[in-house]
mmCIF file of C-alpha atoms in Angstrom:
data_model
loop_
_atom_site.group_PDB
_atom_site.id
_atom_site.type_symbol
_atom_site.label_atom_id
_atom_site.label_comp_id
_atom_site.label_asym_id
_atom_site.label_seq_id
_atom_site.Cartn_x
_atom_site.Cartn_y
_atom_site.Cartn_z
ATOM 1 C CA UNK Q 1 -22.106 49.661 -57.427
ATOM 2 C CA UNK Q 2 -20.607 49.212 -53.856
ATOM 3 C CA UNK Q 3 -20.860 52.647 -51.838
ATOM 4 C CA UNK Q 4 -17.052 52.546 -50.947
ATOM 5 C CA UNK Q 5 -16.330 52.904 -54.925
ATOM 6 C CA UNK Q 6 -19.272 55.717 -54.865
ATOM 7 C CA UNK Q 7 -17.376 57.586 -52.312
ATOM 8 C CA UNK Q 8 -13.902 57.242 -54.452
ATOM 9 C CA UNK Q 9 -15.412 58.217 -58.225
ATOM 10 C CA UNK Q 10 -17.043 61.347 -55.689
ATOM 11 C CA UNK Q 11 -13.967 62.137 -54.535
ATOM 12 C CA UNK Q 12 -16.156 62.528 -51.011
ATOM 13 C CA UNK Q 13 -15.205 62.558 -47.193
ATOM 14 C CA UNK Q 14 -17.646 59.781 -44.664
ATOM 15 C CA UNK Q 15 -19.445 61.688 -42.560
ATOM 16 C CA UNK Q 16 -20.684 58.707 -40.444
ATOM 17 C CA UNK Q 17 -17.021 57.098 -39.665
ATOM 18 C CA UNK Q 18 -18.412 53.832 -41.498
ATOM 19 C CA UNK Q 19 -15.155 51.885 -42.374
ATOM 20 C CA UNK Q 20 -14.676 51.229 -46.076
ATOM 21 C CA UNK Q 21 -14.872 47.577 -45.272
ATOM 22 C CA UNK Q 22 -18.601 48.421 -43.992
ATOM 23 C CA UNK Q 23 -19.460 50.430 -46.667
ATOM 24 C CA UNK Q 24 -18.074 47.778 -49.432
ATOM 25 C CA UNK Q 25 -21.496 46.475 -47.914
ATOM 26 C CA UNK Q 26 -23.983 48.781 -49.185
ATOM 27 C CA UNK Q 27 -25.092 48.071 -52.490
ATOM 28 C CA UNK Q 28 -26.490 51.231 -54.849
ATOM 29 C CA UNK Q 29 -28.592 50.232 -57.714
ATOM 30 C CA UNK Q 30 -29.477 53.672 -58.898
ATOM 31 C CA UNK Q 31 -29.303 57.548 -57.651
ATOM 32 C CA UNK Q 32 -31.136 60.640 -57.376
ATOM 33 C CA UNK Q 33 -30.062 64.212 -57.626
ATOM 34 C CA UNK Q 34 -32.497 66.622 -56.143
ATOM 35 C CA UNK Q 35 -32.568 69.808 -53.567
ATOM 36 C CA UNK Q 36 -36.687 69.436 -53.745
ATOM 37 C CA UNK Q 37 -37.380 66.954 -51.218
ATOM 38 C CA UNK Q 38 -41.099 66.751 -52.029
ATOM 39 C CA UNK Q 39 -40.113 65.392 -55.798
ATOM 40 C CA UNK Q 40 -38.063 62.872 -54.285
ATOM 41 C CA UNK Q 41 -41.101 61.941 -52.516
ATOM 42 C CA UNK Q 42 -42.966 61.897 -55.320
ATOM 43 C CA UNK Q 43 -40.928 60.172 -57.694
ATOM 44 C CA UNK Q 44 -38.315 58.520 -56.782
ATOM 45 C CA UNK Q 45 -38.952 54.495 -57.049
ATOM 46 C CA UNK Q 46 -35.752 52.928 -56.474
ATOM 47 C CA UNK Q 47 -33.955 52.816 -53.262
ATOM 48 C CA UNK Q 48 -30.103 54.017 -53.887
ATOM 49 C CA UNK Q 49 -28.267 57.333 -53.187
ATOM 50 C CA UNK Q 50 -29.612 60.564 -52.903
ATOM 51 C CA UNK Q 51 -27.414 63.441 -53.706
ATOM 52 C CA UNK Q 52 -28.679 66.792 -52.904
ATOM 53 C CA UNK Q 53 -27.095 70.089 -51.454
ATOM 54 C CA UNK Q 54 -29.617 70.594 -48.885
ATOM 55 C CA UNK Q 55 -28.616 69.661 -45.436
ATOM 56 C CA UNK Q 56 -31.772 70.009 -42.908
ATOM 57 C CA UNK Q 57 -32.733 66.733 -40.874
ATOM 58 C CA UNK Q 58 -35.718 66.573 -42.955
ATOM 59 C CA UNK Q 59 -33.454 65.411 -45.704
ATOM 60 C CA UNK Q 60 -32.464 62.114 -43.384
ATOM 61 C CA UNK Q 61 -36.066 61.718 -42.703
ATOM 62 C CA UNK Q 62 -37.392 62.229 -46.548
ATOM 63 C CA UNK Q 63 -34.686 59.093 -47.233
ATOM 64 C CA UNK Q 64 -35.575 57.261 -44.359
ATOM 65 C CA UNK Q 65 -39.490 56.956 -45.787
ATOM 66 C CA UNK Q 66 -37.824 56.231 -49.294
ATOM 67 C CA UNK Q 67 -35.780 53.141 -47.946
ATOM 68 C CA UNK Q 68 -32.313 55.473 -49.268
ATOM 69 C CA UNK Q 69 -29.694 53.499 -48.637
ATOM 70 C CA UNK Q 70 -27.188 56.813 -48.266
ATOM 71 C CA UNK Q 71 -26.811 60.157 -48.688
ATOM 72 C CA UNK Q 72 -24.080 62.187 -50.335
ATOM 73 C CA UNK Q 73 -24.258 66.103 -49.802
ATOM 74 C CA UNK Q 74 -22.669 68.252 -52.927
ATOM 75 C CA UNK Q 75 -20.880 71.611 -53.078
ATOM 76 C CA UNK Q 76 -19.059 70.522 -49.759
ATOM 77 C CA UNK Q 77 -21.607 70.862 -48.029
ATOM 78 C CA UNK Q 78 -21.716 68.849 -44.019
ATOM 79 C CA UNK Q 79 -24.634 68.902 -42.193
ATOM 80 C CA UNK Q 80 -24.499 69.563 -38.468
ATOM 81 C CA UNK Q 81 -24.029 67.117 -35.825
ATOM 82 C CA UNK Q 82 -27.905 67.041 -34.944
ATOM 83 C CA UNK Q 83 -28.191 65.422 -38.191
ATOM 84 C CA UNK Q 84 -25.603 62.910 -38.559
ATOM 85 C CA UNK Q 85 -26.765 61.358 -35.500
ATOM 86 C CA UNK Q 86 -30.429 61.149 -37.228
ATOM 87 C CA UNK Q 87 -28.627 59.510 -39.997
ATOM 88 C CA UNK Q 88 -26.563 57.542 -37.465
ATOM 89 C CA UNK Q 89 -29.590 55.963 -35.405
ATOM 90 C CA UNK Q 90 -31.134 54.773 -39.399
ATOM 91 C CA UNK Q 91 -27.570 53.092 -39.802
ATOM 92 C CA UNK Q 92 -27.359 55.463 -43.160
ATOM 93 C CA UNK Q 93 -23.923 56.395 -44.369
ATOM 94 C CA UNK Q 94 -23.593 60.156 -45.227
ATOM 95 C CA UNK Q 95 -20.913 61.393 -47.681
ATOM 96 C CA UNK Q 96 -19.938 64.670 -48.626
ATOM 97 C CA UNK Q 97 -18.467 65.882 -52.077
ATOM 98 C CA UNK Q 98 -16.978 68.867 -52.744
ATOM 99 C CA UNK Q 99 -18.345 68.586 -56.711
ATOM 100 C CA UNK Q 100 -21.720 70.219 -57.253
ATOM 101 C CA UNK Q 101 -24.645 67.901 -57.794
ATOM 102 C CA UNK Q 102 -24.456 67.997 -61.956
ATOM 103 C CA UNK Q 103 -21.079 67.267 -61.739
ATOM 104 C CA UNK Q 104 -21.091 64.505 -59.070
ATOM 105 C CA UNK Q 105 -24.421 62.683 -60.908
ATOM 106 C CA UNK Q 106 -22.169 62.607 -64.346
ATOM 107 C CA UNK Q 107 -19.436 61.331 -62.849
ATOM 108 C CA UNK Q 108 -21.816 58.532 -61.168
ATOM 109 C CA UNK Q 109 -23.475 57.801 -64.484
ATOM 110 C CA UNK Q 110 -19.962 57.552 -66.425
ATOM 111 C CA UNK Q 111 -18.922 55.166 -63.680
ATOM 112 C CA UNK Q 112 -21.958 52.920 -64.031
ATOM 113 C CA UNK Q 113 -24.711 53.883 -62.263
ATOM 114 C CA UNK Q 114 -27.734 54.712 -63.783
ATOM 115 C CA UNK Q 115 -31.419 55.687 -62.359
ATOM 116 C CA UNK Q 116 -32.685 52.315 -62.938
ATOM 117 C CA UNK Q 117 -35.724 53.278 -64.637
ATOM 118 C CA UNK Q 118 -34.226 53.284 -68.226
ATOM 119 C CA UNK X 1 -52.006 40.611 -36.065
ATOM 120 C CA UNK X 2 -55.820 38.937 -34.756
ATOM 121 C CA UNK X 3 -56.805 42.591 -33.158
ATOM 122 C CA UNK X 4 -56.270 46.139 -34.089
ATOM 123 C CA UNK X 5 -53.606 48.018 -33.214
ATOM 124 C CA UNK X 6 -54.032 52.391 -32.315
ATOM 125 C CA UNK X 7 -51.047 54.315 -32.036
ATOM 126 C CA UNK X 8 -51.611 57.758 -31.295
ATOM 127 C CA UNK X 9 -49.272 61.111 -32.108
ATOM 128 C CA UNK X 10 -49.627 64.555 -31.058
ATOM 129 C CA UNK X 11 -47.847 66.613 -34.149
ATOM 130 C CA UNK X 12 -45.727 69.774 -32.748
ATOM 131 C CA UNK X 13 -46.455 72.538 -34.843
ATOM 132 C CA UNK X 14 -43.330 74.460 -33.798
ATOM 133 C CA UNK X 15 -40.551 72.096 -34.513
ATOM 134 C CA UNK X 16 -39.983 71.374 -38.336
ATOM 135 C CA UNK X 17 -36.622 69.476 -37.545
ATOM 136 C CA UNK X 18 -38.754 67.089 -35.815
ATOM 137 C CA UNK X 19 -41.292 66.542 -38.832
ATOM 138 C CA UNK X 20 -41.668 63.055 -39.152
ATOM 139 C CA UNK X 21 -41.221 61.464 -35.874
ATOM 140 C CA UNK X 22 -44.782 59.908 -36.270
ATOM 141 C CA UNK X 23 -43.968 58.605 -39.066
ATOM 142 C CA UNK X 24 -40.618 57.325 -38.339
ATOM 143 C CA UNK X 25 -42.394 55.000 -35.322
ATOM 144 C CA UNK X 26 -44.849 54.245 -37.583
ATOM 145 C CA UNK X 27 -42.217 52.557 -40.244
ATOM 146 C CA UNK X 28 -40.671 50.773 -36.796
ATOM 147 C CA UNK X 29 -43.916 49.544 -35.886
ATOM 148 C CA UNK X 30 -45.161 47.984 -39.105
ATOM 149 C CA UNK X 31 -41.532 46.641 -39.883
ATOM 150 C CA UNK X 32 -41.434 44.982 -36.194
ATOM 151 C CA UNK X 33 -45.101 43.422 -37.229
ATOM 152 C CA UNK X 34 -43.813 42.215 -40.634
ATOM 153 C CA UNK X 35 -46.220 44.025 -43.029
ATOM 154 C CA UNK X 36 -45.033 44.087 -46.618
ATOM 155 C CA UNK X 37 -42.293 46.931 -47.684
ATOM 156 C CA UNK X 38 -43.898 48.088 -50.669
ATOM 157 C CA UNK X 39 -47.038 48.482 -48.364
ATOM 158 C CA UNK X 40 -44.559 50.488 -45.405
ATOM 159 C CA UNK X 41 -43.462 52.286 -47.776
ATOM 160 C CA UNK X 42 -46.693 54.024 -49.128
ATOM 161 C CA UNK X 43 -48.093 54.258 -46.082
ATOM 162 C CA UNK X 44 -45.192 56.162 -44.344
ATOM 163 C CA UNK X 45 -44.704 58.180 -47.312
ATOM 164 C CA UNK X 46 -47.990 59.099 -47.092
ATOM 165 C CA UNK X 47 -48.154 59.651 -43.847
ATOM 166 C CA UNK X 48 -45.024 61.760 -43.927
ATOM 167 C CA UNK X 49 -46.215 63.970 -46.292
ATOM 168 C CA UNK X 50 -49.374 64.366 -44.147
ATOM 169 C CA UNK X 51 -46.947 65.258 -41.402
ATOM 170 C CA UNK X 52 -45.207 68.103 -43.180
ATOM 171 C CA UNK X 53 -48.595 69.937 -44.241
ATOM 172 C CA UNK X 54 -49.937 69.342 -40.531
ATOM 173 C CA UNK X 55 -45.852 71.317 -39.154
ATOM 174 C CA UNK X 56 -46.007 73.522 -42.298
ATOM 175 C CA UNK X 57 -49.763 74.981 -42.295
ATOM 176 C CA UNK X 58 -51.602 74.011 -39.484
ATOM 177 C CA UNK X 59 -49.813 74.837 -36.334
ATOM 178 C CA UNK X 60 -49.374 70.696 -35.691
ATOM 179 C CA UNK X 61 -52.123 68.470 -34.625
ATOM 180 C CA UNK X 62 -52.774 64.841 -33.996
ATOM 181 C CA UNK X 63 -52.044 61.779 -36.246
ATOM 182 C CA UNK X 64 -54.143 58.217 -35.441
ATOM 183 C CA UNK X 65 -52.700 55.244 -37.155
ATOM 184 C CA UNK X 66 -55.387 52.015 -37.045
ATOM 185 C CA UNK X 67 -53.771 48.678 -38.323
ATOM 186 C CA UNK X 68 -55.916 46.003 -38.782
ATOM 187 C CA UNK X 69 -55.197 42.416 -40.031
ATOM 188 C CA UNK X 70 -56.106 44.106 -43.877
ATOM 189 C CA UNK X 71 -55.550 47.185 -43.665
ATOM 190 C CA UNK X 72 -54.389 50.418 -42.498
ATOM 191 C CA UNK X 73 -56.138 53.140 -41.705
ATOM 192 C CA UNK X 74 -54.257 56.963 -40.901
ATOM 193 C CA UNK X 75 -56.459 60.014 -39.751
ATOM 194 C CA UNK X 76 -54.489 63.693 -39.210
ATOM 195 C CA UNK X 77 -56.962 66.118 -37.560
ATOM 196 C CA UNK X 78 -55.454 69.881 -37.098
ATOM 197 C CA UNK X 79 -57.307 73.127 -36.038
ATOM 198 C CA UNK X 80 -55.244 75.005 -38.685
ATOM 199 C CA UNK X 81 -56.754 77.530 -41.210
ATOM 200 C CA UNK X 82 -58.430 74.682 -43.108
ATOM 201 C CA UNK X 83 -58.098 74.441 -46.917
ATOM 202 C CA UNK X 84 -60.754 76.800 -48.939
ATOM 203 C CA UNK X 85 -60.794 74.667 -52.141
ATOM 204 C CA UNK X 86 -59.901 70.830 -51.866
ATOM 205 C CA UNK X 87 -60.172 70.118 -55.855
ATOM 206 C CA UNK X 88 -57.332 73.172 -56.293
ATOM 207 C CA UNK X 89 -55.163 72.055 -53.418
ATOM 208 C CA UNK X 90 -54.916 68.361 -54.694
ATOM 209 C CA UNK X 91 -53.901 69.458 -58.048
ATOM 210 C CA UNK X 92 -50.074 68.741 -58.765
ATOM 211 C CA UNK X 93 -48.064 72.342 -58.099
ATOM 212 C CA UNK X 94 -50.517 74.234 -56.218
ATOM 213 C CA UNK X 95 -49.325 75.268 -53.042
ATOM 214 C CA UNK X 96 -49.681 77.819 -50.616
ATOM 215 C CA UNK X 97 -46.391 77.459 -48.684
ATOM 216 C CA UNK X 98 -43.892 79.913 -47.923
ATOM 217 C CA UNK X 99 -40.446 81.065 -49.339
ATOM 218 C CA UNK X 100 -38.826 79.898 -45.914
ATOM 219 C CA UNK X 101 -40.731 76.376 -46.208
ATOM 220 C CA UNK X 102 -39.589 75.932 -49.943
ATOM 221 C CA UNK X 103 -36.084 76.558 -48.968
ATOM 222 C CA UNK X 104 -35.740 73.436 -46.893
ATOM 223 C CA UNK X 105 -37.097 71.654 -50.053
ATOM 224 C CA UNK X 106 -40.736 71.627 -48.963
ATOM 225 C CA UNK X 107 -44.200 73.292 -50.706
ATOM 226 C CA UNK X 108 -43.439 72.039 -54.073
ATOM 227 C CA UNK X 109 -47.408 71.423 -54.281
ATOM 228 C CA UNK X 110 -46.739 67.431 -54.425
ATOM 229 C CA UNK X 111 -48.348 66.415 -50.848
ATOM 230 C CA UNK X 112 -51.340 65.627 -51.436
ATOM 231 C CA UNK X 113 -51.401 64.251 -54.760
ATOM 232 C CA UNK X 114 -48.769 62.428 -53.798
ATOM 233 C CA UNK X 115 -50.744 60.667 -50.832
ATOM 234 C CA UNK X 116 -53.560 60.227 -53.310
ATOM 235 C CA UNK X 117 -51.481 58.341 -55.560
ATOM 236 C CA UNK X 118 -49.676 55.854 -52.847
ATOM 237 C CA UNK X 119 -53.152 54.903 -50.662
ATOM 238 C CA UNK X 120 -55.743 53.201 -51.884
ATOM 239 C CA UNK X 121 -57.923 56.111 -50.706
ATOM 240 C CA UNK X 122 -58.114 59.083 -49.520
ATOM 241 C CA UNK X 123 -60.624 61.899 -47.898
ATOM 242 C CA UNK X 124 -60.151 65.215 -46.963
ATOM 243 C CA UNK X 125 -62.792 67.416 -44.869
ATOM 244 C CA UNK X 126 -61.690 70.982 -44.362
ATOM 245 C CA UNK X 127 -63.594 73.737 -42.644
ATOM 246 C CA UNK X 128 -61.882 77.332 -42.994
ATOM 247 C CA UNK X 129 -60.937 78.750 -40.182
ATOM 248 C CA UNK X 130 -61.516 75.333 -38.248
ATOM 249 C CA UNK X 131 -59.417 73.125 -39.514
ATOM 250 C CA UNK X 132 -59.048 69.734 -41.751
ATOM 251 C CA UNK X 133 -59.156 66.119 -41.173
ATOM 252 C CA UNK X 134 -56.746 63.806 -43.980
ATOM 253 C CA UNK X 135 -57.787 60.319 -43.498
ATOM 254 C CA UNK X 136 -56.034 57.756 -45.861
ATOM 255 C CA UNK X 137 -56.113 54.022 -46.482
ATOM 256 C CA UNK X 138 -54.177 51.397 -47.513
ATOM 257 C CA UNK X 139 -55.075 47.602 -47.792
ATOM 258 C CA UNK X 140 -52.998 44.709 -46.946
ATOM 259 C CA UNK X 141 -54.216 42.743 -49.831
ATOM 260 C CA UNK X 142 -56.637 43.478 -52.685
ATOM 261 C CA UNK X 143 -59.861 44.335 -51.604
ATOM 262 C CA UNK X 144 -62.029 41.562 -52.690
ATOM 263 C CA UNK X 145 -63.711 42.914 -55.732
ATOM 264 C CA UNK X 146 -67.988 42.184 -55.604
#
């Protein structure tokens, strides 16, 4: 699933001022909803999407040792600028949703994308 | 890569938003010499996770990274509190951290197990009330079996 159509089933703002053009480029194999960022260390396998309604830098970095191609932040939650330019300098597009993170992985898995591991 | 290559990191025990640094240069390094993904990948994991414990319960401390043509070799040394049982604090879920540190999505008791499970191996020396030494390994290719 292309990240642009990500961003439209999520309903969700670009944090990162990608254009949709650039984001059509991303491909997302599978996702991840988690606020624990050492079981995403733990057991995540595939690189995708991360959703997660924490927004500390360690979140950017946790991703950037997984090889996640983006983050999406739920219950409207938007980082502050500190870490969108983390996320900038990995070239990682960040979204925000305003759904929480049940709701935004169903709406993710009814749309196509599953974890991968199934 | 003939000769070995040292990269050494002091870890800043004060600053959790810059957690990872070490291991962010480490990924840039090892990409820029070509090594395998899969094989980044473990070993910054790792090394990341060694990272966080070294911010989260030691005060910081200092992170040597030795790449050789078949492996790679990571030692953190820290002067922290040192861990009093070593079988207890690699079992999955046991953690000492604090409410503040779970919070930001860390102290799930996952660190070190987890670094056990993506090197090839792993020791840990701890003295209380000294500190501990994590070294960690992880070969380029299969070690030849004898």
């Amino acid at each position: 699933m292309k990240l642009n159509i990500v961003k439209d089933l999520l309903g969700a703002r670009l944090l990162t001022g990608e254009s949709d053009e650039r984001l059509a480029r991303f491909d997302i194999h599978s996702a991840c909803g988690s606020d624990l960022m050492s079981d995403v260390l733990a057991f995540v396998k595939d690189q995708g999407l991360l959703l997660t309604g924490l927004v500390n830098p360690q979140v950017i970095r946790t991703a950037e040792m997984m090889d996640v191609v983006a983050i999406c932040f739920v219950r409207g939650k938007t980082p502050d600028e500190s870490v969108l330019a983390l996320a900038r300098e990995r070239g990682m597009p960040i979204l925000t949703t305003r759904y929480p993170l049940f709701i935004a992985c169903g709406r993710l898995y009814n749309g196509g994308l599953t974890c991968g591991e199934e | 890569m003939d000769n070995k290559i040292i990269l050494s990191y002091e870890i800043d025990g004060g600053n959790f938003s810059g957690a990872g640094e070490a291991s962010s240069s480490v990924k840039k390094v090892l990409k820029q010499l070509g090594v395998d993904s899969d094989i980044i990948r473990r070993v910054v994991i790792s090394m990341y996770e060694a990272e966080i414990n070294a911010v989260i319960h030691a005060g910081g401390g200092r992170a040597e990274v030795e790449i050789s043509p078949d492996k790679i070799y990571v030692k953190f040394t820290d002067d922290g509190p040192g861990i009093a049982d070593v079988q207890q604090a690699m079992r999955e879920g046991f953690s000492t951290a604090s409410q503040k540190i779970r919070e930001m999505g860390f102290g799930a008791g996952m660190g070190l197990p987890n670094i056990k499970s993506y090197t090839d191996e792993i020791r840990i020396t701890s003295d209380v009330g000294k500190g501990t030494v994590v070294e960690m390994v992880v070969y380029l290719q299969e070690p030849v079996q004898k």
